[in-house]
C-alpha positions as a printed Julia matrix, in Angstrom:
221×3 Matrix{Float64}:
   0.03    0.02    0.0
   1.41    3.37   -0.96
   1.9     6.06    1.68
   1.16    8.98   -0.56
  -2.28    8.55   -2.08
  -2.82   12.06   -3.44
  -1.71   11.41   -7.05
  -3.71    8.21   -7.35
  -6.76    9.9    -5.74
  -6.6    12.67   -8.26
  -6.47   10.15  -11.12
  -9.44    8.36   -9.58
 -11.46   11.49   -9.35
 -10.67   12.41  -12.98
 -11.58    8.9   -14.18
 -15.01    9.19  -12.53
 -15.8    12.23  -14.69
 -15.58   10.05  -17.75
 -18.69    8.92  -19.53
 -16.95    5.63  -20.47
 -17.8     2.9   -17.97
 -14.66    0.95  -18.95
 -12.48    3.85  -17.86
 -14.3     4.02  -14.54
 -14.13    0.27  -14.09
 -10.35    0.14  -14.73
  -9.73    3.04  -12.35
 -11.74    1.28   -9.6
  -9.86   -1.94  -10.21
  -6.57   -0.14   -9.86
  -7.79    1.5    -6.65
  -8.7    -1.85   -5.2
  -5.47   -3.57   -6.34
  -3.39   -0.91   -4.56
  -5.69    0.4    -1.76
  -4.75    3.82   -0.48
  -6.57    5.49    2.42
  -7.1     8.72    0.49
  -9.16    6.89   -2.13
 -11.99    5.9     0.3
 -14.01    9.16    0.08
 -13.84    9.15   -3.73
 -14.93    5.49   -3.89
 -17.84    6.09   -1.57
 -18.91    9.25   -3.37
 -18.94    7.37   -6.67
 -21.18    4.69   -5.19
 -23.93    7.32   -4.95
 -23.93    8.24   -8.56
 -22.41    5.32  -10.56
 -24.92    4.23  -13.18
 -23.15    0.96  -14.26
 -23.79   -2.21  -12.28
 -20.39   -3.7   -12.89
 -18.6    -0.51  -11.8
 -20.72   -0.4    -8.62
 -19.8    -4.01   -7.93
 -16.08   -3.16   -8.37
 -16.53   -0.13   -6.06
 -17.75   -2.44   -3.35
 -14.87   -4.77   -3.87
 -12.35   -1.89   -3.76
 -13.81   -0.7    -0.51
 -13.52   -4.15    1.01
  -9.81   -4.05    0.32
  -9.35   -1.36    2.94
  -9.19   -1.92    6.7
 -12.68   -2.06    8.22
 -11.78    0.61   10.75
 -11.22    3.04    7.85
 -14.35    2.25    5.82
 -16.95    1.39    8.4
 -17.49    4.87    9.86
 -17.82    6.41    6.37
 -20.24    3.78    5.19
 -22.37    4.21    8.3
 -22.52    7.92    7.69
 -23.63    7.22    4.15
 -26.69    5.42    5.53
 -28.12    8.84    6.31
 -27.77   10.09    2.72
 -30.95   11.44    1.06
 -29.8     9.62   -2.13
 -31.34    6.1    -2.29
 -28.52    4.7    -4.43
 -25.98    5.93   -1.85
 -27.84    4.18    0.92
 -28.42    0.94   -1.0
 -24.75    0.76   -2.08
 -23.53    1.5     1.46
 -25.78   -1.28    2.82
 -24.51   -3.69    0.14
 -20.93   -2.88    0.96
 -21.57   -3.37    4.66
 -22.97   -6.79    3.88
 -19.74   -7.69    2.12
 -17.55   -6.29    4.94
 -19.68   -8.43    7.28
 -18.95   -6.57   10.5
 -21.7    -6.86   13.1
 -20.93   -3.38   14.44
 -22.92   -2.02   11.45
 -26.17   -3.78   12.5
 -27.38   -1.14   15.0
 -27.15    1.47   12.26
 -29.66   -0.3    10.04
 -32.84    1.39   11.3
 -36.53    0.98   10.62
 -36.21    3.84    8.18
 -34.03    1.59    6.07
 -36.09   -1.55    6.52
 -39.31    0.27    5.55
 -37.71    2.66    3.0
 -40.04    3.6     0.1
 -37.34    2.76   -2.42
 -37.5    -0.94   -3.08
 -33.79   -1.38   -3.68
 -32.9     0.27   -0.37
 -35.45   -1.77    1.53
 -34.38   -5.05   -0.21
 -30.74   -4.44    0.55
 -31.51   -3.46    4.13
 -33.43   -6.64    4.72
 -30.61   -8.77    3.39
 -27.89   -6.91    5.21
 -29.66   -6.75    8.52
 -30.5   -10.51    8.43
 -26.8   -11.28    7.64
 -25.38   -9.03   10.39
 -27.85   -9.7    13.24
 -26.55  -11.89   15.98
 -28.62  -14.85   17.21
 -30.03  -12.84   20.09
 -31.32  -10.18   17.66
 -33.14  -12.45   15.3
 -36.55  -12.44   16.99
 -36.62   -8.7    17.3
 -35.52   -8.23   13.7
 -38.22  -10.63   12.45
 -40.85   -8.5    14.24
 -39.42   -5.39   12.61
 -39.65   -7.01    9.17
 -43.26   -8.19    9.52
 -44.79   -4.92    8.27
 -43.1    -5.48    4.91
 -44.91   -8.76    4.28
 -46.92   -8.63    1.06
 -44.99   -5.65   -0.28
 -44.16   -5.34   -3.99
 -43.81   -7.81   -6.82
 -42.66  -11.44   -6.72
 -38.97  -10.58   -6.66
 -39.34   -8.19   -3.78
 -41.5   -10.67   -1.85
 -38.9   -13.37   -2.46
 -36.15  -11.07   -1.15
 -38.04  -10.56    2.08
 -38.67  -14.25    2.41
 -34.92  -14.94    2.01
 -34.23  -12.52    4.9
 -36.71  -14.35    7.1
 -35.16  -17.7     6.2
 -31.78  -16.35    7.29
 -33.29  -15.73   10.69
 -34.47  -19.35   10.86
 -36.83  -20.47   13.58
 -36.63  -17.13   15.4
 -38.87  -15.73   12.68
 -41.56  -18.36   13.22
 -43.72  -16.68   15.95
 -43.92  -13.34   14.15
 -44.75  -14.98   10.84
 -47.41  -17.21   12.44
 -49.26  -14.23   13.88
 -49.65  -12.68   10.39
 -50.42  -16.04    8.71
 -53.27  -16.73   11.13
 -55.39  -13.75   10.26
 -56.65  -12.17    7.06
 -54.6    -9.29    5.72
 -52.36   -8.18    2.9
 -49.28  -10.0     4.31
 -51.09  -13.24    5.17
 -50.24  -15.26    2.07
 -46.63  -14.05    2.16
 -46.26  -14.99    5.8
 -47.61  -18.47    5.06
 -45.41  -18.84    2.04
 -42.39  -18.1     4.26
 -43.51  -20.46    7.0
 -43.86  -23.29    4.41
 -40.28  -22.58    3.23
 -38.99  -22.54    6.79
 -40.52  -26.03    7.12
 -39.31  -27.26    3.69
 -36.6   -25.07    1.99
 -36.64  -27.4    -1.06
 -40.27  -26.6    -1.76
 -39.37  -23.5    -3.78
 -40.92  -20.03   -3.57
 -43.45  -20.38   -6.4
 -44.76  -23.71   -5.04
 -44.98  -22.34   -1.49
 -46.74  -19.22   -2.79
 -49.26  -21.26   -4.75
 -49.99  -23.44   -1.7
 -50.4   -20.45    0.56
 -52.88  -18.82   -1.83
 -55.15  -21.83   -1.69
 -54.89  -22.48    2.07
 -57.79  -21.11    4.16
 -56.75  -18.89    7.04
 -58.66  -21.16    9.38
 -56.46  -24.09    8.43
 -53.22  -22.45    9.44
 -52.31  -24.56   12.45
 -49.64  -24.38   15.11
 -47.65  -27.01   13.23
 -47.13  -24.97   10.16
 -43.52  -23.92    9.73
 -42.24  -26.18   12.47
């Protein structure tokens, strides 16, 4: 790692003004290959505005190449950004860094964010970072999102619940046992907790044809 990062940081900043995604990608690759502390702010700033998926993925990789102590505080600060992409990318990077100290900074504002990508990433990251003693509480915080969005968004939330395992069962059962917009989604997730090999589509189809009155205490066990 170089001790003087100013020249490289200047090159990185200039590269990010290019409209050519390949130039931005190569600059980010170089920054990750030779990580320099002064590059971190430029990398995080680019996360908020980068339009290309592959460059964003490389930005996350480049940030993971730095010591956690240097990146974690800046990424946590980014969670308060008014820019949805900045928040989603910070959450994604925190999931890759996989440091549990980030978990308390994932708030209900993230879990219930109106932007689907922010919410989806918050669910996944929170479920991955939560300790065993935090799983039950997190499941209860996720319950209001049941039934939200299209198939892919519902599937993302189900994956988060599955990461929490049996700790999610009581909260899901409460929703599955009464009529409401999240009822079918809760039952779908309970069925998958019971049989992960069932598949989301099959579980969703079963849930849709299962009367609420037949949801028993054994479902999801």
